[in-house]
JSON list of C-alpha atoms in Angstrom, two decimals:
[
{"chain": "G", "resi": 1, "resn": "UNK", "atom": "CA", "xyz": [0.00, 0.00, 0.00]},
{"chain": "G", "resi": 2, "resn": "UNK", "atom": "CA", "xyz": [1.29, 3.45, -0.94]},
{"chain": "G", "resi": 3, "resn": "UNK", "atom": "CA", "xyz": [1.17, 5.98, 1.88]},
{"chain": "G", "resi": 4, "resn": "UNK", "atom": "CA", "xyz": [0.76, 9.63, 0.93]},
{"chain": "G", "resi": 5, "resn": "UNK", "atom": "CA", "xyz": [2.87, 11.77, 3.27]},
{"chain": "G", "resi": 6, "resn": "UNK", "atom": "CA", "xyz": [2.77, 15.04, 1.34]},
{"chain": "G", "resi": 7, "resn": "UNK", "atom": "CA", "xyz": [1.93, 18.31, 3.08]},
{"chain": "G", "resi": 8, "resn": "UNK", "atom": "CA", "xyz": [-1.11, 18.65, 0.85]},
{"chain": "G", "resi": 9, "resn": "UNK", "atom": "CA", "xyz": [-2.48, 15.45, 2.35]},
{"chain": "G", "resi": 10, "resn": "UNK", "atom": "CA", "xyz": [-1.72, 16.71, 5.86]},
{"chain": "G", "resi": 11, "resn": "UNK", "atom": "CA", "xyz": [-3.76, 19.84, 5.16]},
{"chain": "G", "resi": 12, "resn": "UNK", "atom": "CA", "xyz": [-6.59, 17.82, 3.59]},
{"chain": "G", "resi": 13, "resn": "UNK", "atom": "CA", "xyz": [-6.72, 15.62, 6.69]},
{"chain": "G", "resi": 14, "resn": "UNK", "atom": "CA", "xyz": [-6.75, 18.68, 8.93]},
{"chain": "G", "resi": 15, "resn": "UNK", "atom": "CA", "xyz": [-9.68, 20.02, 6.90]},
{"chain": "G", "resi": 16, "resn": "UNK", "atom": "CA", "xyz": [-11.46, 16.64, 7.09]},
{"chain": "G", "resi": 17, "resn": "UNK", "atom": "CA", "xyz": [-11.18, 16.26, 10.86]},
{"chain": "G", "resi": 18, "resn": "UNK", "atom": "CA", "xyz": [-11.94, 19.94, 11.46]},
{"chain": "G", "resi": 19, "resn": "UNK", "atom": "CA", "xyz": [-15.14, 19.67, 9.43]},
{"chain": "G", "resi": 20, "resn": "UNK", "atom": "CA", "xyz": [-16.13, 16.41, 11.10]},
{"chain": "G", "resi": 21, "resn": "UNK", "atom": "CA", "xyz": [-15.25, 17.06, 14.73]},
{"chain": "G", "resi": 22, "resn": "UNK", "atom": "CA", "xyz": [-15.43, 20.81, 15.28]},
{"chain": "G", "resi": 23, "resn": "UNK", "atom": "CA", "xyz": [-18.50, 22.98, 15.14]},
{"chain": "G", "resi": 24, "resn": "UNK", "atom": "CA", "xyz": [-17.68, 26.20, 13.31]},
{"chain": "G", "resi": 25, "resn": "UNK", "atom": "CA", "xyz": [-17.43, 29.04, 15.82]},
{"chain": "G", "resi": 26, "resn": "UNK", "atom": "CA", "xyz": [-17.70, 32.50, 14.30]},
{"chain": "G", "resi": 27, "resn": "UNK", "atom": "CA", "xyz": [-16.03, 34.18, 17.28]},
{"chain": "G", "resi": 28, "resn": "UNK", "atom": "CA", "xyz": [-13.00, 31.89, 17.25]},
{"chain": "G", "resi": 29, "resn": "UNK", "atom": "CA", "xyz": [-12.72, 32.23, 13.47]},
{"chain": "G", "resi": 30, "resn": "UNK", "atom": "CA", "xyz": [-12.81, 36.01, 13.92]},
{"chain": "G", "resi": 31, "resn": "UNK", "atom": "CA", "xyz": [-9.97, 35.77, 16.44]},
{"chain": "G", "resi": 32, "resn": "UNK", "atom": "CA", "xyz": [-7.80, 33.99, 13.86]},
{"chain": "G", "resi": 33, "resn": "UNK", "atom": "CA", "xyz": [-8.71, 36.44, 11.13]},
{"chain": "G", "resi": 34, "resn": "UNK", "atom": "CA", "xyz": [-8.14, 39.50, 13.30]},
{"chain": "G", "resi": 35, "resn": "UNK", "atom": "CA", "xyz": [-4.65, 38.33, 14.19]},
{"chain": "G", "resi": 36, "resn": "UNK", "atom": "CA", "xyz": [-3.68, 37.95, 10.56]},
{"chain": "G", "resi": 37, "resn": "UNK", "atom": "CA", "xyz": [-5.28, 41.28, 9.64]},
{"chain": "G", "resi": 38, "resn": "UNK", "atom": "CA", "xyz": [-3.23, 42.96, 12.38]},
{"chain": "G", "resi": 39, "resn": "UNK", "atom": "CA", "xyz": [-0.01, 41.58, 10.90]},
{"chain": "G", "resi": 40, "resn": "UNK", "atom": "CA", "xyz": [0.68, 38.94, 13.52]},
{"chain": "G", "resi": 41, "resn": "UNK", "atom": "CA", "xyz": [2.70, 35.95, 12.30]},
{"chain": "G", "resi": 42, "resn": "UNK", "atom": "CA", "xyz": [0.55, 32.95, 11.28]},
{"chain": "G", "resi": 43, "resn": "UNK", "atom": "CA", "xyz": [1.93, 30.67, 13.97]},
{"chain": "G", "resi": 44, "resn": "UNK", "atom": "CA", "xyz": [-1.01, 30.18, 16.30]},
{"chain": "G", "resi": 45, "resn": "UNK", "atom": "CA", "xyz": [-2.26, 26.68, 17.05]},
{"chain": "G", "resi": 46, "resn": "UNK", "atom": "CA", "xyz": [-4.66, 25.18, 14.52]},
{"chain": "G", "resi": 47, "resn": "UNK", "atom": "CA", "xyz": [-8.37, 24.76, 15.35]},
{"chain": "G", "resi": 48, "resn": "UNK", "atom": "CA", "xyz": [-7.82, 21.05, 16.04]},
{"chain": "G", "resi": 49, "resn": "UNK", "atom": "CA", "xyz": [-4.89, 21.86, 18.32]},
{"chain": "G", "resi": 50, "resn": "UNK", "atom": "CA", "xyz": [-6.95, 24.52, 20.08]},
{"chain": "G", "resi": 51, "resn": "UNK", "atom": "CA", "xyz": [-9.66, 21.95, 20.70]},
{"chain": "G", "resi": 52, "resn": "UNK", "atom": "CA", "xyz": [-7.02, 19.55, 22.01]},
{"chain": "G", "resi": 53, "resn": "UNK", "atom": "CA", "xyz": [-5.86, 22.14, 24.55]},
{"chain": "G", "resi": 54, "resn": "UNK", "atom": "CA", "xyz": [-9.45, 22.71, 25.62]},
{"chain": "G", "resi": 55, "resn": "UNK", "atom": "CA", "xyz": [-10.07, 18.98, 26.02]},
{"chain": "G", "resi": 56, "resn": "UNK", "atom": "CA", "xyz": [-6.85, 18.47, 27.98]},
{"chain": "G", "resi": 57, "resn": "UNK", "atom": "CA", "xyz": [-7.74, 21.35, 30.30]},
{"chain": "G", "resi": 58, "resn": "UNK", "atom": "CA", "xyz": [-11.19, 19.89, 30.85]},
{"chain": "G", "resi": 59, "resn": "UNK", "atom": "CA", "xyz": [-9.80, 16.37, 31.39]},
{"chain": "G", "resi": 60, "resn": "UNK", "atom": "CA", "xyz": [-7.44, 17.78, 34.02]},
{"chain": "G", "resi": 61, "resn": "UNK", "atom": "CA", "xyz": [-10.37, 19.48, 35.75]},
{"chain": "G", "resi": 62, "resn": "UNK", "atom": "CA", "xyz": [-8.52, 22.75, 35.33]},
{"chain": "G", "resi": 63, "resn": "UNK", "atom": "CA", "xyz": [-9.87, 25.87, 36.97]},
{"chain": "G", "resi": 64, "resn": "UNK", "atom": "CA", "xyz": [-6.71, 27.98, 36.67]},
{"chain": "G", "resi": 65, "resn": "UNK", "atom": "CA", "xyz": [-4.61, 28.06, 33.49]},
{"chain": "G", "resi": 66, "resn": "UNK", "atom": "CA", "xyz": [-1.20, 29.59, 32.83]},
{"chain": "G", "resi": 67, "resn": "UNK", "atom": "CA", "xyz": [-0.01, 30.39, 29.29]},
{"chain": "G", "resi": 68, "resn": "UNK", "atom": "CA", "xyz": [3.40, 31.57, 28.14]},
{"chain": "G", "resi": 69, "resn": "UNK", "atom": "CA", "xyz": [3.10, 33.14, 24.68]},
{"chain": "G", "resi": 70, "resn": "UNK", "atom": "CA", "xyz": [-0.23, 34.86, 23.97]},
{"chain": "G", "resi": 71, "resn": "UNK", "atom": "CA", "xyz": [0.24, 35.98, 20.36]},
{"chain": "G", "resi": 72, "resn": "UNK", "atom": "CA", "xyz": [-3.26, 36.98, 19.20]},
{"chain": "G", "resi": 73, "resn": "UNK", "atom": "CA", "xyz": [-5.13, 35.16, 21.94]},
{"chain": "G", "resi": 74, "resn": "UNK", "atom": "CA", "xyz": [-6.39, 32.22, 19.86]},
{"chain": "G", "resi": 75, "resn": "UNK", "atom": "CA", "xyz": [-5.12, 29.43, 22.12]},
{"chain": "G", "resi": 76, "resn": "UNK", "atom": "CA", "xyz": [-6.08, 31.44, 25.20]},
{"chain": "G", "resi": 77, "resn": "UNK", "atom": "CA", "xyz": [-9.63, 31.77, 23.88]},
{"chain": "G", "resi": 78, "resn": "UNK", "atom": "CA", "xyz": [-9.92, 27.99, 23.45]},
{"chain": "G", "resi": 79, "resn": "UNK", "atom": "CA", "xyz": [-8.59, 27.30, 26.95]},
{"chain": "G", "resi": 80, "resn": "UNK", "atom": "CA", "xyz": [-10.53, 30.08, 28.67]},
{"chain": "G", "resi": 81, "resn": "UNK", "atom": "CA", "xyz": [-13.75, 28.73, 27.21]},
{"chain": "G", "resi": 82, "resn": "UNK", "atom": "CA", "xyz": [-12.95, 25.31, 28.67]},
{"chain": "G", "resi": 83, "resn": "UNK", "atom": "CA", "xyz": [-12.64, 26.50, 32.26]},
{"chain": "G", "resi": 84, "resn": "UNK", "atom": "CA", "xyz": [-14.77, 28.30, 34.81]},
{"chain": "G", "resi": 85, "resn": "UNK", "atom": "CA", "xyz": [-11.85, 29.98, 36.54]},
{"chain": "G", "resi": 86, "resn": "UNK", "atom": "CA", "xyz": [-9.03, 32.27, 35.47]},
{"chain": "G", "resi": 87, "resn": "UNK", "atom": "CA", "xyz": [-6.26, 32.30, 32.86]},
{"chain": "G", "resi": 88, "resn": "UNK", "atom": "CA", "xyz": [-3.01, 34.26, 33.10]},
{"chain": "G", "resi": 89, "resn": "UNK", "atom": "CA", "xyz": [-1.04, 34.68, 29.88]},
{"chain": "G", "resi": 90, "resn": "UNK", "atom": "CA", "xyz": [2.29, 36.35, 29.12]},
{"chain": "G", "resi": 91, "resn": "UNK", "atom": "CA", "xyz": [3.12, 38.21, 25.91]},
{"chain": "G", "resi": 92, "resn": "UNK", "atom": "CA", "xyz": [6.35, 40.04, 25.09]},
{"chain": "G", "resi": 93, "resn": "UNK", "atom": "CA", "xyz": [5.04, 42.24, 22.25]},
{"chain": "G", "resi": 94, "resn": "UNK", "atom": "CA", "xyz": [2.66, 45.08, 23.28]},
{"chain": "G", "resi": 95, "resn": "UNK", "atom": "CA", "xyz": [1.00, 45.09, 19.85]},
{"chain": "G", "resi": 96, "resn": "UNK", "atom": "CA", "xyz": [0.28, 41.36, 20.06]},
{"chain": "G", "resi": 97, "resn": "UNK", "atom": "CA", "xyz": [-1.14, 41.87, 23.55]},
{"chain": "G", "resi": 98, "resn": "UNK", "atom": "CA", "xyz": [-3.41, 44.67, 22.33]},
{"chain": "G", "resi": 99, "resn": "UNK", "atom": "CA", "xyz": [-4.75, 42.49, 19.52]},
{"chain": "G", "resi": 100, "resn": "UNK", "atom": "CA", "xyz": [-5.20, 39.59, 21.94]},
{"chain": "G", "resi": 101, "resn": "UNK", "atom": "CA", "xyz": [-7.17, 41.72, 24.40]},
{"chain": "G", "resi": 102, "resn": "UNK", "atom": "CA", "xyz": [-9.64, 42.76, 21.70]},
{"chain": "G", "resi": 103, "resn": "UNK", "atom": "CA", "xyz": [-9.86, 39.18, 20.46]},
{"chain": "G", "resi": 104, "resn": "UNK", "atom": "CA", "xyz": [-10.54, 37.72, 23.89]},
{"chain": "G", "resi": 105, "resn": "UNK", "atom": "CA", "xyz": [-13.23, 40.29, 24.53]},
{"chain": "G", "resi": 106, "resn": "UNK", "atom": "CA", "xyz": [-14.73, 39.38, 21.15]},
{"chain": "G", "resi": 107, "resn": "UNK", "atom": "CA", "xyz": [-14.69, 35.70, 22.11]},
{"chain": "G", "resi": 108, "resn": "UNK", "atom": "CA", "xyz": [-16.55, 36.48, 25.32]},
{"chain": "G", "resi": 109, "resn": "UNK", "atom": "CA", "xyz": [-13.77, 35.48, 27.74]},
{"chain": "G", "resi": 110, "resn": "UNK", "atom": "CA", "xyz": [-12.00, 38.78, 28.33]},
{"chain": "G", "resi": 111, "resn": "UNK", "atom": "CA", "xyz": [-13.16, 38.90, 31.94]},
{"chain": "G", "resi": 112, "resn": "UNK", "atom": "CA", "xyz": [-11.48, 35.55, 32.58]},
{"chain": "G", "resi": 113, "resn": "UNK", "atom": "CA", "xyz": [-8.07, 36.38, 31.12]},
{"chain": "G", "resi": 114, "resn": "UNK", "atom": "CA", "xyz": [-5.21, 38.44, 32.59]},
{"chain": "G", "resi": 115, "resn": "UNK", "atom": "CA", "xyz": [-2.71, 39.44, 29.87]},
{"chain": "G", "resi": 116, "resn": "UNK", "atom": "CA", "xyz": [0.69, 40.46, 31.25]},
{"chain": "G", "resi": 117, "resn": "UNK", "atom": "CA", "xyz": [3.04, 42.26, 28.89]},
{"chain": "G", "resi": 118, "resn": "UNK", "atom": "CA", "xyz": [6.83, 41.97, 28.99]},
{"chain": "G", "resi": 119, "resn": "UNK", "atom": "CA", "xyz": [9.53, 39.30, 29.20]},
{"chain": "G", "resi": 120, "resn": "UNK", "atom": "CA", "xyz": [7.87, 36.11, 30.41]},
{"chain": "G", "resi": 121, "resn": "UNK", "atom": "CA", "xyz": [10.65, 35.06, 32.77]},
{"chain": "G", "resi": 122, "resn": "UNK", "atom": "CA", "xyz": [10.43, 38.40, 34.58]},
{"chain": "G", "resi": 123, "resn": "UNK", "atom": "CA", "xyz": [6.65, 38.21, 34.69]},
{"chain": "G", "resi": 124, "resn": "UNK", "atom": "CA", "xyz": [6.64, 34.65, 35.94]},
{"chain": "G", "resi": 125, "resn": "UNK", "atom": "CA", "xyz": [9.04, 35.56, 38.73]},
{"chain": "G", "resi": 126, "resn": "UNK", "atom": "CA", "xyz": [6.74, 38.41, 39.75]},
{"chain": "G", "resi": 127, "resn": "UNK", "atom": "CA", "xyz": [3.72, 36.12, 39.59]},
{"chain": "G", "resi": 128, "resn": "UNK", "atom": "CA", "xyz": [5.46, 33.58, 41.81]},
{"chain": "G", "resi": 129, "resn": "UNK", "atom": "CA", "xyz": [6.18, 36.32, 44.35]},
{"chain": "G", "resi": 130, "resn": "UNK", "atom": "CA", "xyz": [2.45, 37.12, 44.45]},
{"chain": "G", "resi": 131, "resn": "UNK", "atom": "CA", "xyz": [1.85, 33.67, 45.93]},
{"chain": "G", "resi": 132, "resn": "UNK", "atom": "CA", "xyz": [-1.14, 32.78, 43.73]},
{"chain": "G", "resi": 133, "resn": "UNK", "atom": "CA", "xyz": [-3.27, 29.67, 43.95]},
{"chain": "G", "resi": 134, "resn": "UNK", "atom": "CA", "xyz": [-1.64, 26.81, 42.03]},
{"chain": "G", "resi": 135, "resn": "UNK", "atom": "CA", "xyz": [-2.31, 26.54, 38.31]},
{"chain": "G", "resi": 136, "resn": "UNK", "atom": "CA", "xyz": [-3.88, 23.31, 37.08]},
{"chain": "G", "resi": 137, "resn": "UNK", "atom": "CA", "xyz": [-2.88, 23.50, 33.42]},
{"chain": "G", "resi": 138, "resn": "UNK", "atom": "CA", "xyz": [0.06, 25.22, 31.68]},
{"chain": "G", "resi": 139, "resn": "UNK", "atom": "CA", "xyz": [0.63, 25.86, 27.98]},
{"chain": "G", "resi": 140, "resn": "UNK", "atom": "CA", "xyz": [4.13, 26.97, 26.95]},
{"chain": "G", "resi": 141, "resn": "UNK", "atom": "CA", "xyz": [4.38, 28.36, 23.42]},
{"chain": "G", "resi": 142, "resn": "UNK", "atom": "CA", "xyz": [6.96, 31.15, 23.46]},
{"chain": "G", "resi": 143, "resn": "UNK", "atom": "CA", "xyz": [10.67, 31.49, 22.66]},
{"chain": "G", "resi": 144, "resn": "UNK", "atom": "CA", "xyz": [12.02, 27.97, 22.67]},
{"chain": "G", "resi": 145, "resn": "UNK", "atom": "CA", "xyz": [15.45, 28.96, 24.00]},
{"chain": "G", "resi": 146, "resn": "UNK", "atom": "CA", "xyz": [13.79, 29.69, 27.36]},
{"chain": "G", "resi": 147, "resn": "UNK", "atom": "CA", "xyz": [11.65, 26.53, 27.52]},
{"chain": "G", "resi": 148, "resn": "UNK", "atom": "CA", "xyz": [13.52, 25.10, 30.50]},
{"chain": "G", "resi": 149, "resn": "UNK", "atom": "CA", "xyz": [13.08, 28.35, 32.43]},
{"chain": "G", "resi": 150, "resn": "UNK", "atom": "CA", "xyz": [9.35, 28.39, 31.69]},
{"chain": "G", "resi": 151, "resn": "UNK", "atom": "CA", "xyz": [9.04, 24.74, 32.69]},
{"chain": "G", "resi": 152, "resn": "UNK", "atom": "CA", "xyz": [10.65, 25.44, 36.04]},
{"chain": "G", "resi": 153, "resn": "UNK", "atom": "CA", "xyz": [8.20, 28.24, 36.76]},
{"chain": "G", "resi": 154, "resn": "UNK", "atom": "CA", "xyz": [5.31, 26.05, 35.59]},
{"chain": "G", "resi": 155, "resn": "UNK", "atom": "CA", "xyz": [6.26, 23.42, 38.15]},
{"chain": "G", "resi": 156, "resn": "UNK", "atom": "CA", "xyz": [6.75, 25.97, 40.91]},
{"chain": "G", "resi": 157, "resn": "UNK", "atom": "CA", "xyz": [3.42, 27.65, 40.10]},
{"chain": "G", "resi": 158, "resn": "UNK", "atom": "CA", "xyz": [1.63, 24.32, 39.78]},
{"chain": "G", "resi": 159, "resn": "UNK", "atom": "CA", "xyz": [0.84, 21.42, 42.09]},
{"chain": "G", "resi": 160, "resn": "UNK", "atom": "CA", "xyz": [1.05, 17.63, 41.94]},
{"chain": "G", "resi": 161, "resn": "UNK", "atom": "CA", "xyz": [-1.17, 16.73, 39.01]},
{"chain": "G", "resi": 162, "resn": "UNK", "atom": "CA", "xyz": [-0.69, 19.98, 37.07]},
{"chain": "G", "resi": 163, "resn": "UNK", "atom": "CA", "xyz": [-0.59, 19.24, 33.33]},
{"chain": "G", "resi": 164, "resn": "UNK", "atom": "CA", "xyz": [2.04, 21.03, 31.21]},
{"chain": "G", "resi": 165, "resn": "UNK", "atom": "CA", "xyz": [2.08, 21.22, 27.40]},
{"chain": "G", "resi": 166, "resn": "UNK", "atom": "CA", "xyz": [5.15, 22.58, 25.59]},
{"chain": "G", "resi": 167, "resn": "UNK", "atom": "CA", "xyz": [4.52, 23.25, 21.90]},
{"chain": "G", "resi": 168, "resn": "UNK", "atom": "CA", "xyz": [6.74, 23.15, 18.80]},
{"chain": "G", "resi": 169, "resn": "UNK", "atom": "CA", "xyz": [9.37, 20.71, 20.06]},
{"chain": "G", "resi": 170, "resn": "UNK", "atom": "CA", "xyz": [9.97, 18.73, 16.85]},
{"chain": "G", "resi": 171, "resn": "UNK", "atom": "CA", "xyz": [10.50, 21.68, 14.50]},
{"chain": "G", "resi": 172, "resn": "UNK", "atom": "CA", "xyz": [10.37, 19.76, 11.20]},
{"chain": "G", "resi": 173, "resn": "UNK", "atom": "CA", "xyz": [12.90, 17.34, 12.70]},
{"chain": "G", "resi": 174, "resn": "UNK", "atom": "CA", "xyz": [15.48, 20.07, 13.35]},
{"chain": "G", "resi": 175, "resn": "UNK", "atom": "CA", "xyz": [15.44, 19.29, 17.05]},
{"chain": "G", "resi": 176, "resn": "UNK", "atom": "CA", "xyz": [17.80, 16.37, 16.43]},
{"chain": "G", "resi": 177, "resn": "UNK", "atom": "CA", "xyz": [20.73, 18.30, 14.99]},
{"chain": "G", "resi": 178, "resn": "UNK", "atom": "CA", "xyz": [19.73, 21.94, 14.54]},
{"chain": "G", "resi": 179, "resn": "UNK", "atom": "CA", "xyz": [22.11, 24.57, 15.86]},
{"chain": "G", "resi": 180, "resn": "UNK", "atom": "CA", "xyz": [19.55, 27.38, 16.00]},
{"chain": "G", "resi": 181, "resn": "UNK", "atom": "CA", "xyz": [18.55, 28.73, 19.40]},
{"chain": "G", "resi": 182, "resn": "UNK", "atom": "CA", "xyz": [15.12, 27.10, 19.27]},
{"chain": "G", "resi": 183, "resn": "UNK", "atom": "CA", "xyz": [16.40, 23.59, 18.55]},
{"chain": "G", "resi": 184, "resn": "UNK", "atom": "CA", "xyz": [19.14, 23.91, 21.16]},
{"chain": "G", "resi": 185, "resn": "UNK", "atom": "CA", "xyz": [16.53, 25.17, 23.64]},
{"chain": "G", "resi": 186, "resn": "UNK", "atom": "CA", "xyz": [14.26, 22.19, 23.04]},
{"chain": "G", "resi": 187, "resn": "UNK", "atom": "CA", "xyz": [17.12, 19.73, 23.50]},
{"chain": "G", "resi": 188, "resn": "UNK", "atom": "CA", "xyz": [18.05, 21.46, 26.74]},
{"chain": "G", "resi": 189, "resn": "UNK", "atom": "CA", "xyz": [14.44, 21.15, 27.88]},
{"chain": "G", "resi": 190, "resn": "UNK", "atom": "CA", "xyz": [14.50, 17.40, 27.17]},
{"chain": "G", "resi": 191, "resn": "UNK", "atom": "CA", "xyz": [17.73, 17.06, 29.16]},
{"chain": "G", "resi": 192, "resn": "UNK", "atom": "CA", "xyz": [16.17, 18.97, 32.04]},
{"chain": "G", "resi": 193, "resn": "UNK", "atom": "CA", "xyz": [13.05, 16.82, 31.99]},
{"chain": "G", "resi": 194, "resn": "UNK", "atom": "CA", "xyz": [15.18, 13.67, 31.96]},
{"chain": "G", "resi": 195, "resn": "UNK", "atom": "CA", "xyz": [17.01, 14.84, 35.07]},
{"chain": "G", "resi": 196, "resn": "UNK", "atom": "CA", "xyz": [14.00, 16.07, 37.06]},
{"chain": "G", "resi": 197, "resn": "UNK", "atom": "CA", "xyz": [12.25, 13.67, 39.39]},
{"chain": "G", "resi": 198, "resn": "UNK", "atom": "CA", "xyz": [9.21, 15.87, 39.99]},
{"chain": "G", "resi": 199, "resn": "UNK", "atom": "CA", "xyz": [7.87, 15.82, 36.42]},
{"chain": "G", "resi": 200, "resn": "UNK", "atom": "CA", "xyz": [6.81, 12.90, 34.21]},
{"chain": "G", "resi": 201, "resn": "UNK", "atom": "CA", "xyz": [6.76, 13.60, 30.46]},
{"chain": "G", "resi": 202, "resn": "UNK", "atom": "CA", "xyz": [6.35, 12.21, 26.97]},
{"chain": "G", "resi": 203, "resn": "UNK", "atom": "CA", "xyz": [6.54, 13.66, 23.46]},
{"chain": "G", "resi": 204, "resn": "UNK", "atom": "CA", "xyz": [4.05, 13.45, 20.59]},
{"chain": "G", "resi": 205, "resn": "UNK", "atom": "CA", "xyz": [4.95, 14.13, 16.96]},
{"chain": "G", "resi": 206, "resn": "UNK", "atom": "CA", "xyz": [2.29, 15.79, 14.80]},
{"chain": "G", "resi": 207, "resn": "UNK", "atom": "CA", "xyz": [1.65, 16.59, 11.15]},
{"chain": "G", "resi": 208, "resn": "UNK", "atom": "CA", "xyz": [-1.04, 18.81, 9.68]},
{"chain": "G", "resi": 209, "resn": "UNK", "atom": "CA", "xyz": [-1.72, 22.19, 8.19]},
{"chain": "G", "resi": 210, "resn": "UNK", "atom": "CA", "xyz": [0.96, 23.66, 10.46]},
{"chain": "G", "resi": 211, "resn": "UNK", "atom": "CA", "xyz": [3.55, 21.23, 9.08]},
{"chain": "G", "resi": 212, "resn": "UNK", "atom": "CA", "xyz": [5.64, 18.61, 10.90]},
{"chain": "G", "resi": 213, "resn": "UNK", "atom": "CA", "xyz": [6.07, 19.35, 14.57]},
{"chain": "G", "resi": 214, "resn": "UNK", "atom": "CA", "xyz": [5.03, 18.06, 17.99]},
{"chain": "G", "resi": 215, "resn": "UNK", "atom": "CA", "xyz": [4.61, 18.79, 21.66]},
{"chain": "G", "resi": 216, "resn": "UNK", "atom": "CA", "xyz": [5.75, 17.59, 25.06]},
{"chain": "G", "resi": 217, "resn": "UNK", "atom": "CA", "xyz": [3.04, 16.54, 27.50]},
{"chain": "G", "resi": 218, "resn": "UNK", "atom": "CA", "xyz": [4.05, 16.48, 31.15]},
{"chain": "G", "resi": 219, "resn": "UNK", "atom": "CA", "xyz": [2.49, 16.15, 34.57]},
{"chain": "G", "resi": 220, "resn": "UNK", "atom": "CA", "xyz": [3.85, 17.35, 37.90]},
{"chain": "G", "resi": 221, "resn": "UNK", "atom": "CA", "xyz": [4.39, 14.46, 40.30]}
]
């Protein structure tokens, strides 16, 4: 049997499963479109991936969610809709944060989301000093070179049972030998996870309309 592994097939399969498993949501579609119209890079999660984040948050019984890397607020909108509590998200770029705020309001979850602007590591340190209630679910999708730093804060801000998802860890396979900061950062994260005894993790490779990539799924012990 011949197996078609072309990117065109990946996109067709994304379209097939999206049409079959997701109900079209005008507000979420508008969030995607507004981000592109505002000049944000087209690197948000796909609709299927957004639904996956929402399902994982629900499966974890999450009430409080932490996100590192807001972009236009698309992933935050999916997760905020899946919870009854609060979501804190960090975004470096003020323009991205402004677009995200309007998008989250449009999606009806603006009152549930706290967007903090500036370097995430600095913001996470400040958040930790506030002594907040533990977060139940964490999504890390920012600069890959700092993944290990973000993971450490996720654990410290979480609790036993907190679920952590780190996106874009395969990078078209470049993670194996790439010398760019992102690939090096992902490999460092894997080394850190291998050495930590307080986190259990696995990795999942993905293909689809966003190309060949994957994510790490972890849980705090």
